[in-house]
Each structure stands twice: as C-alpha cells, then as structure tokens.
PDB file of C-alpha atoms in Angstrom:
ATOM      1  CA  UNK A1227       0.000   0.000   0.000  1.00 50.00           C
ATOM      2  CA  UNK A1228       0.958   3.516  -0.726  1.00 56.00           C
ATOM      3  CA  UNK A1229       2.492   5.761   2.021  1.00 55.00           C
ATOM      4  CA  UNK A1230       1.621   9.174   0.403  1.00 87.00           C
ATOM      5  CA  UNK A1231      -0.580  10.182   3.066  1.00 94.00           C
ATOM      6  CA  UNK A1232       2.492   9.547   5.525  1.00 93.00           C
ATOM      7  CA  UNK A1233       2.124  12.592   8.023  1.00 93.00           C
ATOM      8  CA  UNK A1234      -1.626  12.924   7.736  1.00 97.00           C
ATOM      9  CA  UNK A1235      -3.672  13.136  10.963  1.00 98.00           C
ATOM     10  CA  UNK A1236      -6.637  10.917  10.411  1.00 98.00           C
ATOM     11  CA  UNK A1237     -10.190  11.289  12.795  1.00 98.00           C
ATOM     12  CA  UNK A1238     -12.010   8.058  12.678  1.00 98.00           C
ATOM     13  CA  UNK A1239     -15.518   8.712  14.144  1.00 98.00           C
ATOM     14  CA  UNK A1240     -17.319   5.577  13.949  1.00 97.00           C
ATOM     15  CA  UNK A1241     -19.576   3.390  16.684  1.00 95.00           C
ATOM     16  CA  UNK A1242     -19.197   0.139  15.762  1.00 95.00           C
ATOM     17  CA  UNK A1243     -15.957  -1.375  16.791  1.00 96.00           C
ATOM     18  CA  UNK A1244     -15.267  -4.070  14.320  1.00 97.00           C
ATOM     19  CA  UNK A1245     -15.915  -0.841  11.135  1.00 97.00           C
ATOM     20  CA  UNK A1246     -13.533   1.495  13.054  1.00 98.00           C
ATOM     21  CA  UNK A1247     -10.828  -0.803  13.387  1.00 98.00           C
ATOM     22  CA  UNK A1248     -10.753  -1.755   9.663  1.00 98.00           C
ATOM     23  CA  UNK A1249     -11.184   1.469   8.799  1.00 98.00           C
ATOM     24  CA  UNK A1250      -8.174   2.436  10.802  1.00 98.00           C
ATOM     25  CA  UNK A1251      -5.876  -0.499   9.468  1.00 98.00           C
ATOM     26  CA  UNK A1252      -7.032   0.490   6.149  1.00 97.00           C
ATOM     27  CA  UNK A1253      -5.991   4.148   6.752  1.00 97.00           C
ATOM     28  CA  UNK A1254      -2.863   3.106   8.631  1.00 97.00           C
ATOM     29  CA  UNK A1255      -1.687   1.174   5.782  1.00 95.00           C
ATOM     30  CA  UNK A1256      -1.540   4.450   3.753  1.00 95.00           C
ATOM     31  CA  UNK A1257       1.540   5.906   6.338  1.00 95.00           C
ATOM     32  CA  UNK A1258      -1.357   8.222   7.880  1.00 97.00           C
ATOM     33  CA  UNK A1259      -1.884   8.444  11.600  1.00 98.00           C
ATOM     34  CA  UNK A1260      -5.521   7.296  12.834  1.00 98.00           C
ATOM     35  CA  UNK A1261      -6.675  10.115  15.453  1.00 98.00           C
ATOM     36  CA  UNK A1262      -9.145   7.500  17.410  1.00 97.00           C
ATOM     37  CA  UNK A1263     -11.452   6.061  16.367  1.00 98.00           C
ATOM     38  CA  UNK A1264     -13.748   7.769  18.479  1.00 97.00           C
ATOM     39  CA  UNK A1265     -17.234   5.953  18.736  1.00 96.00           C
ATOM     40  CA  UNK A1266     -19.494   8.802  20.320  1.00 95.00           C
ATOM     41  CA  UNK A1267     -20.257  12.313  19.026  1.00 95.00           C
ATOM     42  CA  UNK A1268     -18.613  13.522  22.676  1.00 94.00           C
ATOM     43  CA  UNK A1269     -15.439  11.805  22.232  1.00 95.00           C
ATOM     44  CA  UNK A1270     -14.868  13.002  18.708  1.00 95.00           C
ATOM     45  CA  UNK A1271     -15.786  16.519  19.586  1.00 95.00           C
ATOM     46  CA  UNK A1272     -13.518  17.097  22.323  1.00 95.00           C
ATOM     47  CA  UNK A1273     -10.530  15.820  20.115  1.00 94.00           C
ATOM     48  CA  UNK A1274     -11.267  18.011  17.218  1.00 94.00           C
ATOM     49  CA  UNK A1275     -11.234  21.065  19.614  1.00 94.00           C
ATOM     50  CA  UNK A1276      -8.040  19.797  20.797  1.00 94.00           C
ATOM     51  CA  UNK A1277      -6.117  17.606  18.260  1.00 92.00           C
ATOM     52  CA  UNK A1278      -4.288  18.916  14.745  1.00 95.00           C
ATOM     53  CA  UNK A1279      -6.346  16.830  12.293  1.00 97.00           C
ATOM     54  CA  UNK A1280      -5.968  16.786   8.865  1.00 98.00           C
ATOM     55  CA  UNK A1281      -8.986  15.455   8.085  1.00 98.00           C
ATOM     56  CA  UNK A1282     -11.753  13.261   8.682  1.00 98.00           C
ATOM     57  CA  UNK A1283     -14.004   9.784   8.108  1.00 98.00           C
ATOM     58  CA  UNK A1284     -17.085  10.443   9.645  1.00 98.00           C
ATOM     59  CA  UNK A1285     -20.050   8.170  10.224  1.00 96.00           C
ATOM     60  CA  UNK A1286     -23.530   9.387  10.485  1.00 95.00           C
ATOM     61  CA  UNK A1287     -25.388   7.345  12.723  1.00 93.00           C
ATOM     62  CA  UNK A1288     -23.187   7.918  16.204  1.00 90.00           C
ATOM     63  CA  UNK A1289     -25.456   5.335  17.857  1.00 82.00           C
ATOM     64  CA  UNK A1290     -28.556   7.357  18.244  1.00 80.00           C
ATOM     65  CA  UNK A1291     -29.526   7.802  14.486  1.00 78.00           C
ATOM     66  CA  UNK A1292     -28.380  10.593  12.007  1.00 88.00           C
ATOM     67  CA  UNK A1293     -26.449  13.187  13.868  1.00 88.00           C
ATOM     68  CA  UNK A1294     -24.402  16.177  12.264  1.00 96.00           C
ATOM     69  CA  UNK A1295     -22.847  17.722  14.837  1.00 95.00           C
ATOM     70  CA  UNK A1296     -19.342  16.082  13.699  1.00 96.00           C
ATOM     71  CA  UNK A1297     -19.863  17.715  10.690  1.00 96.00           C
ATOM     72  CA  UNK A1298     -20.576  20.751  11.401  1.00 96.00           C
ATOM     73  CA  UNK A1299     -17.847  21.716  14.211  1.00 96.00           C
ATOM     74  CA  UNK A1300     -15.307  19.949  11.286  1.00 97.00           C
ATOM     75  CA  UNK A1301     -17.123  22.589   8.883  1.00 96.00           C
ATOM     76  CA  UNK A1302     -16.381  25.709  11.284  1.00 96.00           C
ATOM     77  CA  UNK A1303     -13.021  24.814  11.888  1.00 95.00           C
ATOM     78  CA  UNK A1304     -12.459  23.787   7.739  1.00 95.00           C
ATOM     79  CA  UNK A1305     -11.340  20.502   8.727  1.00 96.00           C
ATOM     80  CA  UNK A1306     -11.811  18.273   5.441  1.00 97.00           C
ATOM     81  CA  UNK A1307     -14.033  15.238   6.137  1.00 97.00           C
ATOM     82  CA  UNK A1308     -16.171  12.751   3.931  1.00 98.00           C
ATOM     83  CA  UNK A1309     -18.916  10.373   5.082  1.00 97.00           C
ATOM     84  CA  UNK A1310     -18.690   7.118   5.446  1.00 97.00           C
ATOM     85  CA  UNK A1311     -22.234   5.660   5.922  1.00 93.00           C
ATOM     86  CA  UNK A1312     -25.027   3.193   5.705  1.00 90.00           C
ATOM     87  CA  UNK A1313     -27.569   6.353   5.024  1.00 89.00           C
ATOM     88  CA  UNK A1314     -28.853   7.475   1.372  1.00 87.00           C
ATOM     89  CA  UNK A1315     -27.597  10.349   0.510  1.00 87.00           C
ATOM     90  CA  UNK A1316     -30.917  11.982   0.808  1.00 89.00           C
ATOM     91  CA  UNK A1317     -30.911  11.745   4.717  1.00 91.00           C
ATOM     92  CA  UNK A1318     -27.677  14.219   4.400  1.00 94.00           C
ATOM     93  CA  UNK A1319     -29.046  18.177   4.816  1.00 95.00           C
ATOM     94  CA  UNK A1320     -28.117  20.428   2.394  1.00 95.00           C
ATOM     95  CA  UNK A1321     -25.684  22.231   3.968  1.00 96.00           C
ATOM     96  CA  UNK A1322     -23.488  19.255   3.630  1.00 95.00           C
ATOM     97  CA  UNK A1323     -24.481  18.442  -0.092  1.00 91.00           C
ATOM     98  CA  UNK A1324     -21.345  19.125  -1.682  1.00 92.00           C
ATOM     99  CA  UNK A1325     -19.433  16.666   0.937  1.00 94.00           C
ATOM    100  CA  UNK A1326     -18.092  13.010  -0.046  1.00 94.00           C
ATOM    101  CA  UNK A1327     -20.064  10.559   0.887  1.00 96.00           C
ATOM    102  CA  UNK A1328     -18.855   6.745   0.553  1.00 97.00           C
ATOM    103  CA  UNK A1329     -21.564   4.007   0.854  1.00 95.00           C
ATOM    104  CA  UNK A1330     -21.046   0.809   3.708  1.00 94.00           C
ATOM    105  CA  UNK A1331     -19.776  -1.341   3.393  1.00 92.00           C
ATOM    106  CA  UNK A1332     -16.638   0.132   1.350  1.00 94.00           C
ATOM    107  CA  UNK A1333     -13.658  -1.486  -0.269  1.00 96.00           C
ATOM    108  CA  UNK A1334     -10.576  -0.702   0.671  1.00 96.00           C
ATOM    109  CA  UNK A1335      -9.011   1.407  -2.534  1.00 95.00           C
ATOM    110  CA  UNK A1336     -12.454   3.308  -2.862  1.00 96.00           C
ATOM    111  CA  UNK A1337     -11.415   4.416   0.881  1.00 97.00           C
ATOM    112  CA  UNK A1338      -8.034   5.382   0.267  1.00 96.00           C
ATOM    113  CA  UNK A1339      -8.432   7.134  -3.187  1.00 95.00           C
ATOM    114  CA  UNK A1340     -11.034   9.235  -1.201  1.00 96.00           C
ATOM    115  CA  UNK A1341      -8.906   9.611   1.297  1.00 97.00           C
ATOM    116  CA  UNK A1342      -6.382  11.313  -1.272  1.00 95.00           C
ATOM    117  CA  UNK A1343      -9.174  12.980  -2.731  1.00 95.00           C
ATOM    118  CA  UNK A1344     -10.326  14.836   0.539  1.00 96.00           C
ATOM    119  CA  UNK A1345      -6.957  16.197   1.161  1.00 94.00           C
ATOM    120  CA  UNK A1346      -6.478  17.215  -2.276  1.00 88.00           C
ATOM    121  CA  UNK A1347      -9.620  18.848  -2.287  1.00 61.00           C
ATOM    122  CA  UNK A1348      -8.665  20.395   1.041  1.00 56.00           C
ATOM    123  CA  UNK A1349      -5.033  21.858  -0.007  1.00 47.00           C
TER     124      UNK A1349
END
C-alpha cells in the first residue's frame, strides 16, 4: 500500500468497533496516523477542539440515528471530512451536499483514493 498520506492526521468517528478498526488499518496502511477512532459524538468533539487533524471519516449514525454535529464543528473549523455511511444520501441536509459521501460497506481502494481525494480537495 501507498504511504503518500504519511504525516496525515486521520479522525475516525465511527460506533461500531469491528468498522472502526478496519477502517483504521485500512488508513494506517496508507503511512497516515488514525486520530481514534472515536465511537461517540462527545469523544470526537472534544478531540477536534483539541487535536491537529488533517482530516476526517465520519459516520452518520453515532449510535442514536443521524447526527451532524461532527460535521458541522469539522465545517467551522475547515477541517476536510467525507462520510462514510449506511444512510442514502438523501438523509444528508443540504448544507453538507457538496461533501463526499462513501456508501457501507466500502472497499478498501475506494477508501483510500477518497482519502487522497479529501486532502487534495482540502489543499
């Protein structure tokens, strides 16, 4: 696997443990550092007020069905991020509609060329 994301701060927020953890080998693999994963919208917010993140993998269903607050404190603080989600895109509001949005399950090169894709975007 590539290691051109070497040096990139990764937040994993994601509630179910056996999805986070591939999704941080996955991201691992790439030479990228996995901030988490963080598997409630509490956790994840604290770190993103206090952590250097380069960008994000978000999940939208934090346990208690769709919840954007990730989103939108990554938003204010123009911290790239994509979704990564079991949800139709139509549950996603409009102030997000412009965001990258990967369907569950995922395979692992669709992850990481969005990964490079997100940061690209971002720089």
């Amino acid at each position: 696997m590539t290691t051109e994301l070497t040096g990139y701060r990764i937040l994993v927020a994601e509630d179910d443990y056996l999805q986070a953890d591939e999704i941080s080998r996955i991201i691992r693999r790439t030479g990228a550092i996995v901030v988490g994963p963080f598997p409630s919208v509490n956790s994840c917010l604290e770190q993103i007020a206090t952590s250097q993140i380069s960008g994000a993998v978000v999940d939208i269903n934090m346990g208690k069905g769709p919840c954007f607050e990730i989103a939108r404190w990554l938003k204010e603080r123009a911290v790239p991020f994509f979704f990564l989600t079991g949800y139709d895109h139509q549950i996603i509001p409009s102030e997000f509609s412009t965001m990258l949005r990967l369907q569950k399950p995922v395979a692992e090169d669709e992850l990481v060329s969005t990964l490079h894709l997100m940061l690209q975007i971002s720089a």
